[in-house]
Coordinates of C-alpha atoms in Angstrom, one line a residue:
M6 CA 0.0 0.0 0.0
E7 CA 2.9 2.4 0.7
F8 CA 4.2 2.0 -2.8
V9 CA 0.7 2.9 -4.2
R10 CA 0.6 6.0 -2.0
F11 CA 4.2 6.8 -3.1
L12 CA 3.2 6.6 -6.7
A13 CA 0.2 8.9 -6.2
V14 CA 2.1 11.5 -4.2
G15 CA 5.1 11.0 -6.5
L16 CA 3.0 11.6 -9.5
G17 CA 2.2 15.1 -8.3
N18 CA 5.8 15.7 -7.2
T19 CA 7.0 14.4 -10.5
V20 CA 4.7 16.6 -12.6
F21 CA 5.7 19.6 -10.5
G22 CA 9.4 18.8 -10.9
Y23 CA 9.3 18.0 -14.6
A24 CA 7.3 21.2 -15.2
V25 CA 9.9 23.2 -13.4
F26 CA 12.7 21.5 -15.3
A27 CA 11.0 21.9 -18.7
L28 CA 10.2 25.6 -18.0
L29 CA 13.8 26.3 -17.0
V30 CA 15.2 24.5 -20.1
L31 CA 12.7 26.2 -22.4
A32 CA 13.7 29.5 -20.8
G33 CA 17.3 28.9 -21.8
V34 CA 18.7 27.5 -18.6
A35 CA 21.3 24.7 -19.3
P36 CA 20.0 21.2 -18.4
M37 CA 22.3 20.5 -15.4
P38 CA 21.6 23.8 -13.6
A39 CA 17.9 23.3 -14.4
L40 CA 18.1 19.9 -12.8
V41 CA 19.8 21.3 -9.7
L42 CA 17.1 24.0 -9.4
T43 CA 14.4 21.4 -9.9
Y44 CA 15.7 19.3 -7.0
V45 CA 16.1 22.2 -4.7
A46 CA 12.6 23.5 -5.4
G47 CA 11.1 20.1 -4.7
I48 CA 12.9 18.9 -1.6
V49 CA 10.9 20.6 1.1
F50 CA 7.5 20.0 -0.6
N51 CA 8.4 16.4 -1.3
F52 CA 9.6 15.8 2.3
F53 CA 6.3 16.9 3.7
T54 CA 4.1 15.1 1.2
T55 CA 6.1 11.9 1.3
R56 CA 6.4 11.9 5.1
R57 CA 2.8 12.6 5.7
F58 CA 0.9 10.8 3.0
V59 CA 3.2 7.9 2.1
F60 CA 5.0 6.8 5.2
R61 CA 2.9 8.5 7.8
A62 CA 5.9 9.2 9.8
A63 CA 6.8 11.8 12.4
G64 CA 8.9 14.7 11.3
G65 CA 12.0 16.1 12.8
L66 CA 15.3 17.7 11.8
A67 CA 17.2 14.4 11.8
R68 CA 14.7 12.8 9.4
F69 CA 14.7 15.9 7.1
A70 CA 18.6 15.7 7.1
R71 CA 18.4 12.0 6.0
F72 CA 15.8 13.0 3.4
V73 CA 18.1 15.6 2.0
A74 CA 21.0 13.2 2.0
A75 CA 18.9 10.6 0.2
Y76 CA 17.9 13.2 -2.3
A77 CA 21.6 13.9 -3.0
V78 CA 22.1 10.2 -3.8
V79 CA 19.0 10.2 -6.0
Y80 CA 20.2 13.4 -7.7
A81 CA 23.6 11.7 -8.4
A82 CA 21.9 8.7 -9.9
N83 CA 19.6 11.0 -12.0
V84 CA 22.6 12.8 -13.3
G85 CA 24.3 9.6 -14.3
L86 CA 21.3 8.2 -16.0
Y87 CA 20.6 11.6 -17.7
R88 CA 24.1 11.6 -19.1
L89 CA 23.7 8.1 -20.4
A90 CA 20.5 9.0 -22.1
E91 CA 22.0 12.2 -23.5
A92 CA 25.0 10.2 -24.8
A93 CA 22.6 7.9 -26.6
G94 CA 21.2 10.8 -28.5
A95 CA 18.2 11.9 -26.4
G96 CA 17.5 15.6 -26.1
P97 CA 17.2 17.2 -22.6
L98 CA 13.5 16.7 -22.2
A99 CA 13.4 13.2 -23.5
A100 CA 16.6 12.2 -21.5
Q101 CA 14.9 13.4 -18.2
A102 CA 11.7 11.7 -19.1
V103 CA 13.6 8.4 -19.6
C104 CA 15.2 8.8 -16.1
L105 CA 11.9 9.4 -14.2
P106 CA 10.6 5.8 -13.7
I107 CA 14.0 4.5 -12.7
V108 CA 14.6 7.4 -10.3
A109 CA 11.1 7.0 -8.9
V110 CA 11.6 3.3 -7.9
F111 CA 15.1 4.0 -6.6
S112 CA 13.9 6.9 -4.5
F113 CA 11.0 4.9 -3.0
L114 CA 13.4 2.2 -1.8
L115 CA 15.9 4.6 -0.4
F116 CA 13.2 6.6 1.4
K117 CA 11.6 3.5 2.8
L118 CA 14.8 1.9 3.9
A119 CA 17.0 4.8 5.0
V120 CA 14.8 7.8 5.7
F121 CA 11.4 6.8 7.0
R122 CA 12.4 3.5 8.7
G123 CA 11.9 3.7 12.5
P124 CA 12.1 6.8 14.6

C-alpha cells in the first residue's frame, strides 16, 4: 500500500518537478543547472508530502537531514542516467523523461529503507 501511495504522491511531485525542469530549459537554462534548481525546489515540498501521506511518519530535523542526503544520492543517480540517455542521443526533455521511472523506484526504496524507517 505504501508504494501505491508513493506513486500517487510521487505523480504530483514528478509533474511539478518535470514542469519546473521543462520551463527552465525552455527559458534557456542549461539542463544541469535546471536539474539542480528542480531538485532544490522540490525537496521541502516532497519531504512533507512523502512523510505525511506515504510513510505517515513523524517529522524532525534528523529525518529531514536524512531525506536531503537521500535526495543527494537520488540526484547523483539521476545525473548519471541523464548523461547516459543524452550520450545515446536523447534531447534534454526526453533524457529526463527516460530517467523518471528509474529514479522513482530507486527513491522509494531509499526513502523506505533509509529515511522513514523507524524513529
